XYZ file of C-alpha atoms in Angstrom:
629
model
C 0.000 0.000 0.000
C 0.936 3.337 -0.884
C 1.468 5.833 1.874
C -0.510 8.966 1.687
C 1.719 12.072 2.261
C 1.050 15.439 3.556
C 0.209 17.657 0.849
C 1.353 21.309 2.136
C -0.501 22.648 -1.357
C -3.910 21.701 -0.353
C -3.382 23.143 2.853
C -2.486 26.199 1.837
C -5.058 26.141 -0.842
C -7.940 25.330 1.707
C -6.701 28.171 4.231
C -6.993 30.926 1.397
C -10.333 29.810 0.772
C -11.153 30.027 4.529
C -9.585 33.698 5.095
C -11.808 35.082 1.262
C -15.019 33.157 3.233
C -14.208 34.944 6.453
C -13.695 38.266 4.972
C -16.578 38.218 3.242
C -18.442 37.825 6.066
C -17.425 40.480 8.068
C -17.736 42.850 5.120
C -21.311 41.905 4.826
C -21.808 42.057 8.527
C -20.441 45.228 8.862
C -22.297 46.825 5.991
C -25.580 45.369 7.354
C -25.119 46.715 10.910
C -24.434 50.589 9.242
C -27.279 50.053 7.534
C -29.407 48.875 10.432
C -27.596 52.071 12.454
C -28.586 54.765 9.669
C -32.137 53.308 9.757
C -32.889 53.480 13.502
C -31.253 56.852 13.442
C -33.532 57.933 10.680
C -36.333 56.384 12.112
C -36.016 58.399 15.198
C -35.860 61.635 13.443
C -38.895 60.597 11.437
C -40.828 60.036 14.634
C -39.950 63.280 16.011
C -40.994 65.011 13.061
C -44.552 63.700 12.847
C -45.952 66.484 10.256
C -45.833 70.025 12.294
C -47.116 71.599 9.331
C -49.648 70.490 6.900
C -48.818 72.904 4.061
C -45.065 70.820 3.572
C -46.545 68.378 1.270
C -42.709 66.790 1.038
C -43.042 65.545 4.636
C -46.654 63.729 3.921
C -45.034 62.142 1.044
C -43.564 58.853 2.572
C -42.310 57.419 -0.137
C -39.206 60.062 -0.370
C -36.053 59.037 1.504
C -35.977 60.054 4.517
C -33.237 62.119 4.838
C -34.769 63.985 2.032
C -37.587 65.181 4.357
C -35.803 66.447 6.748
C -34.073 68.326 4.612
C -37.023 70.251 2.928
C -38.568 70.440 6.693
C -35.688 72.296 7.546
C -36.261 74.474 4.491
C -39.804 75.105 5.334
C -39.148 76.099 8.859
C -35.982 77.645 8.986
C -34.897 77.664 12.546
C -38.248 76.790 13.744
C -37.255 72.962 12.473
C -35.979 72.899 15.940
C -39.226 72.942 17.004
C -39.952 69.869 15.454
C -37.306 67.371 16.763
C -39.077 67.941 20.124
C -40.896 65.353 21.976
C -44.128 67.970 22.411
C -44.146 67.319 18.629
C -47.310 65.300 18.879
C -50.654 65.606 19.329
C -50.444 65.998 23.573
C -52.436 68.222 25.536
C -52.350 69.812 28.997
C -55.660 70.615 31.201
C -56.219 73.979 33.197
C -59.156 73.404 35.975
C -60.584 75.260 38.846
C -64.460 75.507 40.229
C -65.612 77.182 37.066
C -64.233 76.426 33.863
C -62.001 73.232 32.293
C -59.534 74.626 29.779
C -57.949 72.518 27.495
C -54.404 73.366 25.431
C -53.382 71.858 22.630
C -49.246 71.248 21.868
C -50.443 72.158 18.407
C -51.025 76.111 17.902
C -50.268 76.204 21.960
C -54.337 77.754 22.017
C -57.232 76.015 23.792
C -59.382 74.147 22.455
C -61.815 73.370 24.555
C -63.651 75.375 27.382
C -66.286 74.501 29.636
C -68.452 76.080 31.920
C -69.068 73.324 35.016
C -71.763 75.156 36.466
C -73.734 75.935 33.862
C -76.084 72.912 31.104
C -76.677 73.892 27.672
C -80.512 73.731 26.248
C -82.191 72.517 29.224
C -81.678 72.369 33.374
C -80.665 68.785 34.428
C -79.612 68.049 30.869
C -76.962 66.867 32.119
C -74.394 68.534 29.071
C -72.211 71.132 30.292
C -72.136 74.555 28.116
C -68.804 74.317 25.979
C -67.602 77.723 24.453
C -65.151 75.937 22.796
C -64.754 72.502 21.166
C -64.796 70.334 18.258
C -62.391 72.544 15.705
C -64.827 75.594 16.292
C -62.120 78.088 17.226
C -59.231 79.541 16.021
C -56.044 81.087 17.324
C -53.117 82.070 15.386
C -49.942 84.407 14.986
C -48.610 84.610 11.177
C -44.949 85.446 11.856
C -42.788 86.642 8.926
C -38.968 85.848 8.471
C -36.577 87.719 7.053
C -36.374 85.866 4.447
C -39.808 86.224 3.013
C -41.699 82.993 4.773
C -45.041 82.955 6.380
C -45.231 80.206 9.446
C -48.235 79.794 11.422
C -48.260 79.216 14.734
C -51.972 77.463 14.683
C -50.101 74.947 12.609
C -46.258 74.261 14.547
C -46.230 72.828 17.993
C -45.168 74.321 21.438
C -43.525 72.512 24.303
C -45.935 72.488 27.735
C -44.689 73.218 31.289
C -47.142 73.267 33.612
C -46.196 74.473 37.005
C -48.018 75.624 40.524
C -46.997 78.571 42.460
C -49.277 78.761 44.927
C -53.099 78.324 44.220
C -52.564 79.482 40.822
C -51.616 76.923 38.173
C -49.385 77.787 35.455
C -49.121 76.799 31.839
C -45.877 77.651 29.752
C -46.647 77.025 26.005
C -42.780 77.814 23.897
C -42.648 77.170 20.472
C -39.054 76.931 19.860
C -36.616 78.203 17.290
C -33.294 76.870 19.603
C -32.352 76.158 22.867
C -33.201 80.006 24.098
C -34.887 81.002 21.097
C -38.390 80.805 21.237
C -42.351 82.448 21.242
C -44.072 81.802 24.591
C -47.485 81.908 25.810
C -48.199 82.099 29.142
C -51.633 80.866 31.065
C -52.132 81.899 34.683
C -55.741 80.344 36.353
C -56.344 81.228 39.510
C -59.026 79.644 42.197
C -62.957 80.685 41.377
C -62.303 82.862 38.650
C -63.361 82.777 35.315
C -60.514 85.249 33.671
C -57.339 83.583 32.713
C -54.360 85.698 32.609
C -52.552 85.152 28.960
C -49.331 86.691 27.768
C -47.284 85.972 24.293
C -43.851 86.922 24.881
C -40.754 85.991 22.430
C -36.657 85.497 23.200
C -34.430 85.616 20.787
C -36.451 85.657 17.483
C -35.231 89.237 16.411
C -32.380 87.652 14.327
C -35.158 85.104 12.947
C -38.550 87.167 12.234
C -39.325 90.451 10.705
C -39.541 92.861 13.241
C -40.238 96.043 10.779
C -43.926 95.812 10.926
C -46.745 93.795 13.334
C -47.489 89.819 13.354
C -51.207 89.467 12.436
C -52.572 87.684 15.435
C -56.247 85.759 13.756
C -58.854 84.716 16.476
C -62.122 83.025 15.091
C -64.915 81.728 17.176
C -67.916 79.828 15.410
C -70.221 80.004 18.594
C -72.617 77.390 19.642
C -76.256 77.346 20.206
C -77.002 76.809 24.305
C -80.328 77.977 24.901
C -83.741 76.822 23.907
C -84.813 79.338 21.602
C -82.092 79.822 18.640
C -83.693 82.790 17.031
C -84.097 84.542 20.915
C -80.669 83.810 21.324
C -79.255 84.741 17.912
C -81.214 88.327 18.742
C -78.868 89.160 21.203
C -74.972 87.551 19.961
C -72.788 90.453 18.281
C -69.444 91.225 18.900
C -68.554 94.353 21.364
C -65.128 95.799 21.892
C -63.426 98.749 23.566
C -61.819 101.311 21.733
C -60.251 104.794 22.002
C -59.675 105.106 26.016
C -63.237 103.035 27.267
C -65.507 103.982 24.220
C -67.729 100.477 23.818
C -69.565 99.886 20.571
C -70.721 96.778 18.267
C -70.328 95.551 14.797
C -73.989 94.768 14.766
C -76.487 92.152 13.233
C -76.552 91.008 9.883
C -75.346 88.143 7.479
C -71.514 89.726 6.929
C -71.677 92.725 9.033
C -67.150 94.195 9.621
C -65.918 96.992 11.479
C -62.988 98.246 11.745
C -61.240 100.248 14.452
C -58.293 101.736 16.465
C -57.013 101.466 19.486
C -58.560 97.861 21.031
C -58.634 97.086 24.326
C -60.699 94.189 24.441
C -62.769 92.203 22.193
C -66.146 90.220 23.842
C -67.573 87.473 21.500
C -71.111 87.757 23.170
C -73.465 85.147 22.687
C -76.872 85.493 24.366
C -76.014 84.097 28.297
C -72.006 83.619 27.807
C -68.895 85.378 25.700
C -65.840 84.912 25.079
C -63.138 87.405 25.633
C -59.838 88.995 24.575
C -58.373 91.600 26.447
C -54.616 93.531 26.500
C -53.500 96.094 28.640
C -51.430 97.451 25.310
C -53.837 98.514 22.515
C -53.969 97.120 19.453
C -53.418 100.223 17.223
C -55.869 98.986 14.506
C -58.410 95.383 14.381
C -60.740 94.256 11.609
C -63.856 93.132 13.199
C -66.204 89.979 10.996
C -69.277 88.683 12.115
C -71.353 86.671 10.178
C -75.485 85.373 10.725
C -75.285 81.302 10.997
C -78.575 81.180 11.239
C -80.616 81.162 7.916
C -83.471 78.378 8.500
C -84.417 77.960 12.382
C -84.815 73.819 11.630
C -82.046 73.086 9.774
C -79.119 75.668 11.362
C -79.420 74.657 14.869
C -75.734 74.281 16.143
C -74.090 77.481 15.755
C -75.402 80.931 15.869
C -72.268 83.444 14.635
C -69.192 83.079 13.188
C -67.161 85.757 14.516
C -63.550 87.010 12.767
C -60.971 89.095 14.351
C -57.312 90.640 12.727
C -55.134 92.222 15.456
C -51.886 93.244 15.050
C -49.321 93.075 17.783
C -46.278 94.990 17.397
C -42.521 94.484 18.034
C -40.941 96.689 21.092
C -37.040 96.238 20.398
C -37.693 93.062 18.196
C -39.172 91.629 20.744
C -43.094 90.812 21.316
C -44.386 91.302 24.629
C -48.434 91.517 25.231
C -49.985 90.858 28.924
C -53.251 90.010 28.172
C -56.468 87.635 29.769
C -58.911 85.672 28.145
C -62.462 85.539 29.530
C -64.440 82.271 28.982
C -67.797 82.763 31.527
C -71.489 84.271 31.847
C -72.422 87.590 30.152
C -73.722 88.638 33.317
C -73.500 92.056 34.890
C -72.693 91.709 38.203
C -69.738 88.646 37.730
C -68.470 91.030 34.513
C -68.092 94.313 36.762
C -66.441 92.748 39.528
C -63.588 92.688 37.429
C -63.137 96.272 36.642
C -62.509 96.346 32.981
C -64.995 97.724 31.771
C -66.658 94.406 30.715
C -70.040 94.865 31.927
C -70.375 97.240 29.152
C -71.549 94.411 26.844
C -74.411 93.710 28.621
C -77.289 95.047 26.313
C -78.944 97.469 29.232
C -79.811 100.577 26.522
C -78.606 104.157 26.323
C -78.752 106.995 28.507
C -81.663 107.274 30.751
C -82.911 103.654 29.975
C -79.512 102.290 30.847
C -79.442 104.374 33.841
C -82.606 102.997 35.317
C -81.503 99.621 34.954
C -77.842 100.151 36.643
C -78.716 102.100 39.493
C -82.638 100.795 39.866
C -83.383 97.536 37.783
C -80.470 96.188 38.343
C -79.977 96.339 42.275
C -83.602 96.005 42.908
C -83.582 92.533 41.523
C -80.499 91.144 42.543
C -81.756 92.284 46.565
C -85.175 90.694 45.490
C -84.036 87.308 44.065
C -81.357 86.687 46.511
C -83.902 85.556 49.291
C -86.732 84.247 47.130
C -87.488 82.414 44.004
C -87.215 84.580 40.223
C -90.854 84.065 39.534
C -92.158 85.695 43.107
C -89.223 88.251 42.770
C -90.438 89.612 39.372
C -94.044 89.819 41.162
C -92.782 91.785 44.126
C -90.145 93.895 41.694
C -93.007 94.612 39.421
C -95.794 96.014 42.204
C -92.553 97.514 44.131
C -91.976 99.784 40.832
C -96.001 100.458 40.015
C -96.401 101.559 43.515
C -93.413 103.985 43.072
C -94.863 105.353 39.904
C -98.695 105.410 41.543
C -98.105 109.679 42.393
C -97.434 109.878 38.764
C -100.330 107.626 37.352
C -102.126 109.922 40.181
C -102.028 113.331 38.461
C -102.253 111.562 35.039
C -105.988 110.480 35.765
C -106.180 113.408 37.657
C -105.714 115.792 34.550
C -107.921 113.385 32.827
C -110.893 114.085 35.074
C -109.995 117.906 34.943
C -110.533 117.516 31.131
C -113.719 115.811 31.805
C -115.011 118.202 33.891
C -114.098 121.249 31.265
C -115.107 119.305 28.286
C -118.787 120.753 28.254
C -117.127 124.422 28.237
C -114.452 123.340 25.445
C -117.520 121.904 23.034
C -119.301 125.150 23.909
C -116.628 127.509 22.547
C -115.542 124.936 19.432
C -118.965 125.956 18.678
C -119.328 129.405 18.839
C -116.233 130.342 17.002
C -116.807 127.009 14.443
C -115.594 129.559 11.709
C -112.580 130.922 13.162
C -109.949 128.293 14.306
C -107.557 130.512 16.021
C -109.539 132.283 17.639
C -111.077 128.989 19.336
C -107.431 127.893 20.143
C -107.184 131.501 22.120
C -110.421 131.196 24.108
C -109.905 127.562 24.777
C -106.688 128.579 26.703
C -107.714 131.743 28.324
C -110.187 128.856 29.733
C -107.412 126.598 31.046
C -105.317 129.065 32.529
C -108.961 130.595 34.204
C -109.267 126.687 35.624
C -106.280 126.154 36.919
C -105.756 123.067 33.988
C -102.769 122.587 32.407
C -103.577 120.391 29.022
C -100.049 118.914 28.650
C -100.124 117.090 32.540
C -101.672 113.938 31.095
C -98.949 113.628 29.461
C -96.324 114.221 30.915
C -96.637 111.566 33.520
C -97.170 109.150 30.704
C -93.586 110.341 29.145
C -92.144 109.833 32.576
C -93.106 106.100 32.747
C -92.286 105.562 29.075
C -88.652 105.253 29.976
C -89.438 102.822 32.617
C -91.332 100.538 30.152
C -88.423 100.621 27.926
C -85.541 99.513 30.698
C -87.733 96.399 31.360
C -87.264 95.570 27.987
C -83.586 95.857 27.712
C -83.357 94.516 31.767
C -84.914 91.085 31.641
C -83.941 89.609 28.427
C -80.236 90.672 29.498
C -80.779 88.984 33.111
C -78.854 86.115 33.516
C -80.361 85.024 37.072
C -83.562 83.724 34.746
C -81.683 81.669 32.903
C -83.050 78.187 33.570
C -85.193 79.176 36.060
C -88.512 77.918 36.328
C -92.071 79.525 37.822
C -95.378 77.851 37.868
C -95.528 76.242 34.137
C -92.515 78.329 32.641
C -89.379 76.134 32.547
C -87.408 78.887 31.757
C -88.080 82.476 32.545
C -85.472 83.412 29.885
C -87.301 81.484 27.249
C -90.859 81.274 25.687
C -93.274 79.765 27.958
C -94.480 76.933 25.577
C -97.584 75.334 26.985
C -98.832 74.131 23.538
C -97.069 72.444 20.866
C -98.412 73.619 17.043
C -98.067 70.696 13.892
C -97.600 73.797 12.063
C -95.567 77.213 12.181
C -97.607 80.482 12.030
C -95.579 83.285 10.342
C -94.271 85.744 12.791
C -96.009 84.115 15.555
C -93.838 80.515 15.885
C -94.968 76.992 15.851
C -95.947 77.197 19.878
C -98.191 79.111 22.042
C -97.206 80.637 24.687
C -99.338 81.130 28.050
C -97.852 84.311 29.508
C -98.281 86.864 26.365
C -101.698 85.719 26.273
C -102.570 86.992 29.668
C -100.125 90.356 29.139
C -102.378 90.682 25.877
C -105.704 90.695 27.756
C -104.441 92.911 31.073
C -103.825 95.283 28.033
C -107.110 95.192 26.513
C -108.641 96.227 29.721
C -106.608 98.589 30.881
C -107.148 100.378 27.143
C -110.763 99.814 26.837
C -111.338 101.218 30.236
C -108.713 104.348 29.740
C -109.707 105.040 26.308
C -112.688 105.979 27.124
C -111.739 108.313 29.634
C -109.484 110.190 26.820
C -112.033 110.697 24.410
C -114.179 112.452 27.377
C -111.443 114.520 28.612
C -110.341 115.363 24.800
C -112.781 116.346 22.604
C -111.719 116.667 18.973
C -109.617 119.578 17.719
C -110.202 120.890 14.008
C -107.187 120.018 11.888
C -105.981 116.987 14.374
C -106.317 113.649 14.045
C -109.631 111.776 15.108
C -108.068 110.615 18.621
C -111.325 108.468 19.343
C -110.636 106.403 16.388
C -107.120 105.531 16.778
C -107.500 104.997 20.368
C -110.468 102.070 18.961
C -108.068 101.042 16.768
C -105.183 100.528 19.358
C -107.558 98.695 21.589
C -107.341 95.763 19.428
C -104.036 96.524 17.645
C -102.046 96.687 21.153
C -103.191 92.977 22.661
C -102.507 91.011 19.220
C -99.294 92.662 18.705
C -98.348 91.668 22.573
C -99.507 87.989 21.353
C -97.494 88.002 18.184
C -94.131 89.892 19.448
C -93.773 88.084 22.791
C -94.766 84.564 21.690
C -91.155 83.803 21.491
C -90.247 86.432 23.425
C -88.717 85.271 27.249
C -91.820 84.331 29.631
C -89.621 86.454 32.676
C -90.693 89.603 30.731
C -93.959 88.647 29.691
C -94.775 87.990 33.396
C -93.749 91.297 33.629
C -96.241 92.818 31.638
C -98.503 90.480 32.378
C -98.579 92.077 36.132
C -97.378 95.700 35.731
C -100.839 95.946 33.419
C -102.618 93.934 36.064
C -101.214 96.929 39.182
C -102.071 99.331 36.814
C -105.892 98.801 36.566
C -106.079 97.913 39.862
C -104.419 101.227 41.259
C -106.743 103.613 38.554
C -109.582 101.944 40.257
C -108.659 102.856 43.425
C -108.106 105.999 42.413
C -111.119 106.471 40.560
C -113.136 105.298 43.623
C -111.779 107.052 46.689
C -109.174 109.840 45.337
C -111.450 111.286 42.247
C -114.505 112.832 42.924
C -115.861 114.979 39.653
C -118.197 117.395 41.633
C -115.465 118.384 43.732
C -113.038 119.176 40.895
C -115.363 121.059 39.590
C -116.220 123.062 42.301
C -112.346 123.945 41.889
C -112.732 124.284 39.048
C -115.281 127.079 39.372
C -113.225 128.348 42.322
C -110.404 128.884 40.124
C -111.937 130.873 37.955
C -113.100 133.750 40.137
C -109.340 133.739 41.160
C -107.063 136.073 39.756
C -104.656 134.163 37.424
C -100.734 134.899 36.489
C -100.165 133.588 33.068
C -97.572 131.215 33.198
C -94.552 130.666 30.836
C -96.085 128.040 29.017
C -99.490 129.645 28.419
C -97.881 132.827 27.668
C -95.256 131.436 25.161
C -98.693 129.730 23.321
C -100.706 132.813 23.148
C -97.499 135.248 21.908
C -97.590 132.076 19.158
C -101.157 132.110 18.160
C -101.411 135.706 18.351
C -98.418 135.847 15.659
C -100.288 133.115 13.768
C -103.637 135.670 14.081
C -101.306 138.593 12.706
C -99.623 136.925 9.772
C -102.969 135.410 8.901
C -104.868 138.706 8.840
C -101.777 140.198 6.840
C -102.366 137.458 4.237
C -106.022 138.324 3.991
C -105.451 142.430 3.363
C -102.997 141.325 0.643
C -105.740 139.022 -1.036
């Protein structure tokens, strides 16, 4: 047998193809782990990233490489890409609570967006949903900042890093949306314990270098309210936007289906729905706003979720490239008493009218009421309110039926002389006030009294539609003294009178038909018919019936609170000229005075005098124009 020999060759051979095998390996092992590497490290970025900004279409796209994204992010944002590598990146939000109001801020914009009122239910009592100024995509807050080179970011759209904090009782939200690590925009939320104003200030660091600081950011706040009461027309009526301008001037962009207003010199800006608002204040100005509401509200059955959409275009202007506004937001009742304890002038917005009618409400109406419902229910404190004020007016509706019985008394005389001088007008106008001033009667002090209640009448209907203490408030079959009182359901809707009937209009509507039919005739006694005037007995016929359906028609929808109102100020009213007309009007004694009067000597007073200088210039002119002919 052969022997087999150690072939060194082979060996060699063998261990060449060993080392290529090895190498090979490791090459491939190494190349896969860089790989592995890149892709966890680009991973990370992507996750980071997670689309701040809906307008860079390049970052939706996922089928582009990676790196290439973050690339054209970068381009998009400029420094503000630093922004997006944070973890607050995402779609994260951070709560704000105390005994009033939830508050709800999004990473995203840094604005809330969501508010809600705990103490107060939407629609109905015991509904058991809370009213929510602000949810669902509804509202709107953002800056447009500019860069210096020529880009428009929008801060509605990039996200802001939370720190909330406590100091105290107050809880404290810090919102930065950051261009590096001390370069950022800031808004700041202070809420304190029972309160329902939040302090809010937008500060910036750093950004002068970044942004254009040559002219103001436009700061965009839009607010699409929601419906929370039961009637959506009654509580369209009374949403508009208010706002403070020029050192504490108040006014209103008004109703309508696009009504704008622009203006200078903002101080705050109250989105006023019916029973809540929503507002903006800031301690510095804003030198100029653009002011958009718009009507929601075009078909009562089908537009039943929002009311308004309300627009607003603020600038806010750089002090040594920097920003730096203290302002508050407002989310709470549009009620007078919470708004004035505040001092800001808020309590403005309340609808309570102009001059004297505003000034019966604030210093009467207004603390009347609140003394009157704070110890008993709304429904008896309207009652009590109502005979409190008719009793203080009684000395006035005195000497108004007084005059009227005066004129009664004198009306035989009156028809007398509009007889004998038939043919000469002026000359029955003289004789007929020689005869009043003889009596003692002044013509005008029927009416007078009536002109000083007129302004009463009108306060109660600025004062209880504007009363928040109705709201939800309930009396005998009214749910809801600040809505209709429905008591009957209609298959059908009646123009300008509403698919429902309610109870408390109809009983306003007949006190009023009483208290005309028995006053009217009264007036046409006391004033007979002047030649040349209109035929007062007629229209007073016609008002009889006019006055009551009108009542029905107007106040069907109307709140029930001031319906009630009516309802028992017409009730007082005949009750207190019957009790005058019994026991505090006697006709033979006035005119015995009458008579008495007569045989006294008389001083002409301004008033008559000032008539007859008048009618004996109209006698002059007249005769002047008769030579000529």
């Amino acid at each position: 047998m052969e022997n087999k020999k150690f072939d060194f060759n082979t060996i060699i051979g063998f261990g060449l193809i060993f080392v290529i095998i090895m190498w090979i390996m490791y090459n491939n092992k190494t190349k896969d782990l860089k790989e592995k590497q890149e892709k966890v490290k680009t991973e990370k970025v992507t996750k980071t990233i997670t689309t701040p900004i809906d307008t860079a279409k390049t970052i939706k796209d996922t089928t582009i490489n990676d790196s290439i994204k973050i690339k054209k992010l970068a381009g998009t944002l400029g420094s503000f890409a630093y922004s997006a590598t944070l973890p607050s990146a995402k779609e994260n939000f951070t709560t704000l609570e105390n005994e009033y109001v939830t508050l709800k801020i999004a990473n995203k914009g840094g604005y809330i967006v969501e508010a809600t009122l705990k103490n107060f239910e939407k629609l109905k009592k015991n509904s058991g949903q809370l009213v929510e100024l602000i949810k669902d995509n509804n509202a709107s807050f953002n800056l447009q900042l500019q860069t210096k080179d020529n880009r428009v970011l929008n801060t509605k759209e990039l996200f802001f890093e939370p720190t909330l904090t406590k100091v105290g009782v107050n809880q404290i939200l810090s919102m930065k949306l950051k261009a590096g690590a001390n370069s950022f925009l800031e808004y700041n939320y202070v809420l304190a314990p029972n309160n329902y104003l939040v302090n809010f200030d937008i500060r910036s660091q750093g950004l002068n270098t970044i942004l254009n600081t040559s002219k103001p950011i436009d700061l965009e706040w839009d607010l699409k309210t929601f419906r929370n009461e039961r009637s959506i027309a009654y509580e369209n009526r009374y949403a508009e936007i208010y706002f403070e301008h020029n050192d504490g001037k108040i006014d209103y962009v008004g109703q309508g289906d696009n009504k704008e207003e622009t203006s200078e010199k903002i101080t705050f800006i109250a989105y006023k729905q019916h029973f809540f608002s929503s507002i903006l204040l800031s301690k510095i100005p804003f030198e100029k706003a653009k002011l958009n509401s718009q009507n929601l509200v075009h078909d009562e059955k089908k537009d039943t979720l929002f009311t308004k959409q309300y627009k607003a275009s603020l600038p806010l202007a750089f002090a040594n490239g920097e920003l730096d506004y203290k302002m508050n937001w407002y989310f709470g009742p549009t009620d007078y008493k919470t708004l004035k304890k505040y001092d800001r002038n808020l309590e403005k917005i309340v609808p309570l009218g102009w001059g004297i009618f505003g000034w019966i409400n604030k210093f009467i109406f207004i603390p009347l009421f609140g003394f009157l419902s704070s110890f008993m229910g709304l429904g008896i404190a309207i009652i009590i309110f109502t005979i409190m004020i008719k009793i203080a007016m009684s000395p006035i509706t005195f000497k108004s039926f007084l005059s009227q019985a005066k004129m009664k008394v004198l009306r035989p005389e009156i028809m007398e002389i509009g007889e004998k001088f038939s043919k000469d007008p002026m000359k029955k106008q003289q004789e007929t006030m020689k005869l009043y001033n003889k009596a003692g009667v002044n013509p005008m002090a029927g009416c007078i009294p009536a002109l000083i209640q007129l302004p009463f009448m009108y306060a109660s209907f600025q004062f209880f539609p504007s009363a928040f203490e109705l709201r939800q408030k309930g009396f005998l079959w009214a749910d809801d003294l600040s809505s209709f009182d429905q008591v009957v359901k209609l298959p059908f809707h009646i123009p300008l009178y509403g698919d429902h009937i309610s109870l408390f209009p109809i009983l306003a509507a007949i006190a009023i038909f009483f208290y005309m039919k028995m006053t009217s005739g009264d007036q046409q006694m006391a004033a007979p018919q002047q030649e040349g005037m209109p035929d007062m007995a007629k229209i007073m016929k016609i008002m009889i019936y006019v006055s009551p359906v009108m009542m029905l028609i107007f106040f069907n929808s109307y709140g029930s609170g001031l319906s009630l109102y009516n309802f028992i100020s017409n009730l007082i009213t005949i009750g207190i000229m019957l009790v005058i007309k019994k026991y505090f009007i006697n006709s033979d004694k006035i005119h015995a005075q009458i008579q008495e009067n007569k045989t006294k000597p008389k001083t002409e007073g301004k008033f008559q005098k000032k008539m007859r200088e008048m009618m004996e210039q109209a006698e002059a002119q007249k005769q002047i124009q008769n030579k000529k002919k």
